Tab-separated table of N, CA and C in Angstrom:
chain	number	residue	atom	x	y	z
A	291	HIS	N	0.795	-1.200	0.000
A	291	HIS	CA	0.000	0.000	0.000
A	291	HIS	C	0.844	1.274	0.000
A	292	LEU	N	2.122	1.177	0.332
A	292	LEU	CA	2.961	2.378	0.354
A	292	LEU	C	3.338	2.866	-1.041
A	293	ASP	N	3.081	2.071	-2.046
A	293	ASP	CA	3.418	2.471	-3.420
A	293	ASP	C	2.697	3.749	-3.852
A	294	GLN	N	1.566	4.028	-3.233
A	294	GLN	CA	0.787	5.206	-3.625
A	294	GLN	C	1.345	6.512	-3.054
A	295	PHE	N	2.370	6.412	-2.206
A	295	PHE	CA	2.941	7.597	-1.577
A	295	PHE	C	4.280	7.958	-2.197
A	296	ASP	N	4.673	9.216	-2.010
A	296	ASP	CA	5.937	9.658	-2.581
A	296	ASP	C	7.131	9.069	-1.831
A	297	GLU	N	8.290	9.171	-2.448
A	297	GLU	CA	9.511	8.575	-1.910
A	297	GLU	C	9.858	9.122	-0.531
A	298	ASP	N	9.692	10.415	-0.315
A	298	ASP	CA	10.027	11.017	0.982
A	298	ASP	C	9.222	10.382	2.113
A	299	PHE	N	7.946	10.167	1.877
A	299	PHE	CA	7.109	9.566	2.908
A	299	PHE	C	7.500	8.108	3.144
A	300	ARG	N	7.781	7.378	2.100
A	300	ARG	CA	8.187	5.979	2.264
A	300	ARG	C	9.481	5.876	3.062
A	301	VAL	N	10.428	6.766	2.798
A	301	VAL	CA	11.698	6.765	3.546
A	301	VAL	C	11.422	7.091	5.014
A	302	LEU	N	10.564	8.061	5.264
A	302	LEU	CA	10.203	8.420	6.638
A	302	LEU	C	9.590	7.225	7.356
A	303	ARG	N	8.648	6.550	6.719
A	303	ARG	CA	7.992	5.381	7.327
A	303	ARG	C	8.982	4.263	7.607
A	304	GLU	N	9.927	4.073	6.706
A	304	GLU	CA	10.893	2.996	6.880
A	304	GLU	C	11.969	3.332	7.908
A	305	SER	N	11.993	4.580	8.382
A	305	SER	CA	13.005	4.981	9.353
A	305	SER	C	12.649	4.560	10.779
A	306	VAL	N	11.443	4.068	10.982
A	306	VAL	CA	11.024	3.606	12.301
A	306	VAL	C	10.580	2.150	12.210
A	307	PRO	N	10.788	1.386	13.289
A	307	PRO	CA	10.346	-0.010	13.258
A	307	PRO	C	8.820	-0.099	13.281
A	308	PRO	N	8.259	-1.127	12.691
A	308	PRO	CA	6.812	-1.290	12.725
A	308	PRO	C	6.348	-1.526	14.156
A	309	GLY	N	5.129	-1.115	14.437
A	309	GLY	CA	4.593	-1.283	15.776
A	309	GLY	C	3.300	-2.064	15.777
A	310	VAL	N	2.730	-2.185	16.942
A	310	VAL	CA	1.486	-2.925	17.127
A	310	VAL	C	0.292	-2.111	16.637
A	311	THR	N	0.319	-0.830	16.887
A	311	THR	CA	-0.764	0.061	16.499
A	311	THR	C	-0.165	1.410	16.129
A	312	GLY	N	-0.995	2.305	15.704
A	312	GLY	CA	-0.502	3.620	15.338
A	312	GLY	C	-1.647	4.555	15.050
A	313	PRO	N	-1.334	5.780	14.691
A	313	PRO	CA	-2.383	6.773	14.490
A	313	PRO	C	-3.362	6.413	13.377
A	314	TRP	N	-2.883	5.786	12.322
A	314	TRP	CA	-3.793	5.408	11.228
A	314	TRP	C	-4.855	4.439	11.734
A	315	GLN	N	-4.425	3.447	12.504
A	315	GLN	CA	-5.361	2.452	13.018
A	315	GLN	C	-6.321	3.062	14.025
A	316	VAL	N	-5.849	4.014	14.807
A	316	VAL	CA	-6.668	4.597	15.856
A	316	VAL	C	-7.600	5.681	15.332
A	317	TYR	N	-7.098	6.554	14.484
A	317	TYR	CA	-7.883	7.729	14.093
A	317	TYR	C	-8.647	7.587	12.790
A	318	SER	N	-8.142	6.854	11.860
A	318	SER	CA	-8.806	6.802	10.559
A	318	SER	C	-9.428	5.453	10.267
A	319	ARG	N	-8.815	4.403	10.779
A	319	ARG	CA	-9.260	3.045	10.483
A	319	ARG	C	-9.379	2.880	8.970
A	320	LYS	N	-10.433	2.247	8.525
A	320	LYS	CA	-10.566	1.977	7.090
A	320	LYS	C	-11.201	3.127	6.317
A	321	ASP	N	-11.735	4.124	7.025
A	321	ASP	CA	-12.460	5.182	6.337
A	321	ASP	C	-11.627	6.430	6.072
A	322	GLY	N	-10.332	6.365	6.288
A	322	GLY	CA	-9.498	7.538	6.046
A	322	GLY	C	-8.910	7.540	4.646
A	323	ALA	N	-8.716	8.709	4.130
A	323	ALA	CA	-8.097	8.874	2.817
A	323	ALA	C	-6.584	8.706	2.946
A	324	PRO	N	-5.906	8.352	1.861
A	324	PRO	CA	-4.453	8.210	1.915
A	324	PRO	C	-3.747	9.465	2.427
A	325	GLU	N	-4.307	10.625	2.151
A	325	GLU	CA	-3.690	11.861	2.638
A	325	GLU	C	-3.719	11.915	4.164
A	326	MET	N	-4.809	11.420	4.751
A	326	MET	CA	-4.895	11.369	6.214
A	326	MET	C	-3.886	10.383	6.766
A	327	PHE	N	-3.735	9.248	6.115
A	327	PHE	CA	-2.744	8.251	6.512
A	327	PHE	C	-1.366	8.891	6.581
A	328	GLN	N	-1.019	9.612	5.548
A	328	GLN	CA	0.284	10.254	5.483
A	328	GLN	C	0.410	11.333	6.567
A	329	GLN	N	-0.629	12.108	6.773
A	329	GLN	CA	-0.604	13.165	7.783
A	329	GLN	C	-0.410	12.586	9.183
A	330	TRP	N	-1.207	11.572	9.551
A	330	TRP	CA	-1.107	10.991	10.881
A	330	TRP	C	0.242	10.319	11.094
A	331	ASP	N	0.704	9.538	10.125
A	331	ASP	CA	1.973	8.840	10.301
A	331	ASP	C	3.156	9.797	10.343
A	332	THR	N	3.121	10.836	9.541
A	332	THR	CA	4.194	11.827	9.563
A	332	THR	C	4.242	12.514	10.923
A	333	HIS	N	3.089	12.901	11.425
A	333	HIS	CA	3.028	13.518	12.750
A	333	HIS	C	3.590	12.566	13.801
A	334	TYR	N	3.190	11.317	13.742
A	334	TYR	CA	3.640	10.325	14.727
A	334	TYR	C	5.159	10.158	14.696
A	335	VAL	N	5.723	9.967	13.528
A	335	VAL	CA	7.167	9.739	13.413
A	335	VAL	C	7.950	10.968	13.879
A	336	ARG	N	7.514	12.127	13.495
A	336	ARG	CA	8.250	13.349	13.852
A	336	ARG	C	8.068	13.769	15.305
A	337	ASN	N	7.003	13.296	15.942
A	337	ASN	CA	6.707	13.701	17.318
A	337	ASN	C	6.682	12.526	18.283
A	338	TRP	N	7.345	11.435	17.921
A	338	TRP	CA	7.280	10.234	18.739
A	338	TRP	C	7.725	10.506	20.174
A	339	SER	N	7.009	9.895	21.101
A	339	SER	CA	7.387	9.900	22.509
A	339	SER	C	6.751	8.676	23.156
A	340	LEU	N	7.245	8.321	24.307
A	340	LEU	CA	6.646	7.214	25.038
A	340	LEU	C	5.188	7.536	25.369
A	341	TRP	N	4.921	8.778	25.739
A	341	TRP	CA	3.565	9.204	26.057
A	341	TRP	C	2.639	9.046	24.849
A	342	LEU	N	3.113	9.397	23.670
A	342	LEU	CA	2.298	9.239	22.467
A	342	LEU	C	1.990	7.763	22.225
A	343	ASP	N	2.961	6.889	22.455
A	343	ASP	CA	2.706	5.455	22.316
A	343	ASP	C	1.670	4.971	23.330
A	344	VAL	N	1.759	5.458	24.546
A	344	VAL	CA	0.781	5.078	25.569
A	344	VAL	C	-0.619	5.510	25.136
A	345	LYS	N	-0.742	6.722	24.605
A	345	LYS	CA	-2.047	7.194	24.124
A	345	LYS	C	-2.572	6.304	23.001
A	346	MET	N	-1.698	5.932	22.068
A	346	MET	CA	-2.135	5.066	20.966
A	346	MET	C	-2.629	3.729	21.513
A	347	LEU	N	-1.906	3.174	22.478
A	347	LEU	CA	-2.305	1.888	23.061
A	347	LEU	C	-3.624	2.000	23.826
A	348	MET	N	-3.865	3.128	24.466
A	348	MET	CA	-5.119	3.311	25.197
A	348	MET	C	-6.302	3.480	24.248
A	349	LEU	N	-6.079	4.090	23.096
A	349	LEU	CA	-7.184	4.343	22.163
A	349	LEU	C	-7.476	3.169	21.234
A	350	THR	N	-6.519	2.282	21.060
A	350	THR	CA	-6.700	1.161	20.135
A	350	THR	C	-7.882	0.268	20.509
A	351	PRO	N	-8.040	-0.142	21.770
A	351	PRO	CA	-9.200	-1.004	22.083
A	351	PRO	C	-10.536	-0.353	21.728
A	352	TRP	N	-10.650	0.955	21.937
A	352	TRP	CA	-11.886	1.669	21.570
A	352	TRP	C	-12.174	1.474	20.083
A	353	ALA	N	-11.144	1.688	19.272
A	353	ALA	CA	-11.316	1.583	17.823
A	353	ALA	C	-11.657	0.156	17.408
A	354	VAL	N	-11.028	-0.820	18.042
A	354	VAL	CA	-11.261	-2.217	17.684
A	354	VAL	C	-12.622	-2.699	18.191
A	355	LEU	N	-12.921	-2.427	19.449
A	355	LEU	CA	-14.156	-2.926	20.042
A	355	LEU	C	-15.410	-2.285	19.462
A	356	PHE	N	-15.342	-1.002	19.186
A	356	PHE	CA	-16.535	-0.291	18.730
A	356	PHE	C	-16.537	-0.036	17.229
A	357	GLY	N	-15.458	-0.398	16.551
A	357	GLY	CA	-15.410	-0.233	15.105
A	357	GLY	C	-15.428	1.211	14.666
A	358	THR	N	-15.043	2.092	15.566
A	358	THR	CA	-15.019	3.515	15.251
A	358	THR	C	-13.603	4.022	15.414
A	359	SER	N	-13.378	5.215	15.002
A	359	SER	CA	-12.041	5.773	15.123
A	359	SER	C	-11.863	6.409	16.489
A	360	GLY	N	-10.622	6.604	16.882
A	360	GLY	CA	-10.308	7.272	18.123
A	360	GLY	C	-10.807	8.697	18.149
A	361	ARG	N	-11.102	9.254	16.977
A	361	ARG	CA	-11.635	10.616	16.931
A	361	ARG	C	-12.982	10.693	17.620
A	362	ASP	N	-13.658	9.536	17.774
A	362	ASP	CA	-14.956	9.528	18.430
A	362	ASP	C	-14.839	9.608	19.949
A	363	VAL	N	-13.626	9.441	20.469
A	363	VAL	CA	-13.390	9.593	21.897
A	363	VAL	C	-13.200	11.087	22.146
A	364	PRO	N	-13.940	11.685	23.041
A	364	PRO	CA	-13.861	13.132	23.243
A	364	PRO	C	-12.445	13.635	23.494
A	365	ALA	N	-12.078	14.675	22.779
A	365	ALA	CA	-10.830	15.420	22.957
A	365	ALA	C	-9.557	14.665	22.599
A	366	THR	N	-9.623	13.492	22.018
A	366	THR	CA	-8.390	12.753	21.751
A	366	THR	C	-7.621	13.304	20.561
A	367	GLU	N	-8.291	13.745	19.547
A	367	GLU	CA	-7.588	14.256	18.365
A	367	GLU	C	-6.737	15.467	18.731
A	368	ALA	N	-7.314	16.379	19.482
A	368	ALA	CA	-6.556	17.558	19.903
A	368	ALA	C	-5.404	17.169	20.811
A	369	ALA	N	-5.613	16.182	21.667
A	369	ALA	CA	-4.553	15.750	22.576
A	369	ALA	C	-3.363	15.191	21.825
A	370	VAL	N	-3.614	14.409	20.787
A	370	VAL	CA	-2.508	13.843	20.012
A	370	VAL	C	-1.800	14.940	19.239
A	371	ARG	N	-2.537	15.863	18.682
A	371	ARG	CA	-1.904	16.950	17.935
A	371	ARG	C	-1.053	17.829	18.839
A	372	ASN	N	-1.433	17.934	20.096
A	372	ASN	CA	-0.682	18.784	21.026
A	372	ASN	C	0.435	18.048	21.740
A	373	SER	N	0.623	16.783	21.448
A	373	SER	CA	1.670	16.042	22.145
A	373	SER	C	3.016	16.256	21.513
């Protein structure tokens, strides 16, 4: 699926090890556009912290159990952007 993105983004994505979950899985799930995928992943890689990983892990069950994105959890989108 990374073939649809430019080389700079692919290099950025490959600069970090794969994880269990991430912003794409939490915030966009299957209903996000590729541009959102790139936006969330770029933000995550450039702003990585242990706290950001903890937030992703806390929001993942919500997205999986309820089939909705983490954006449906009050105030989470702003919290991730401000981290």
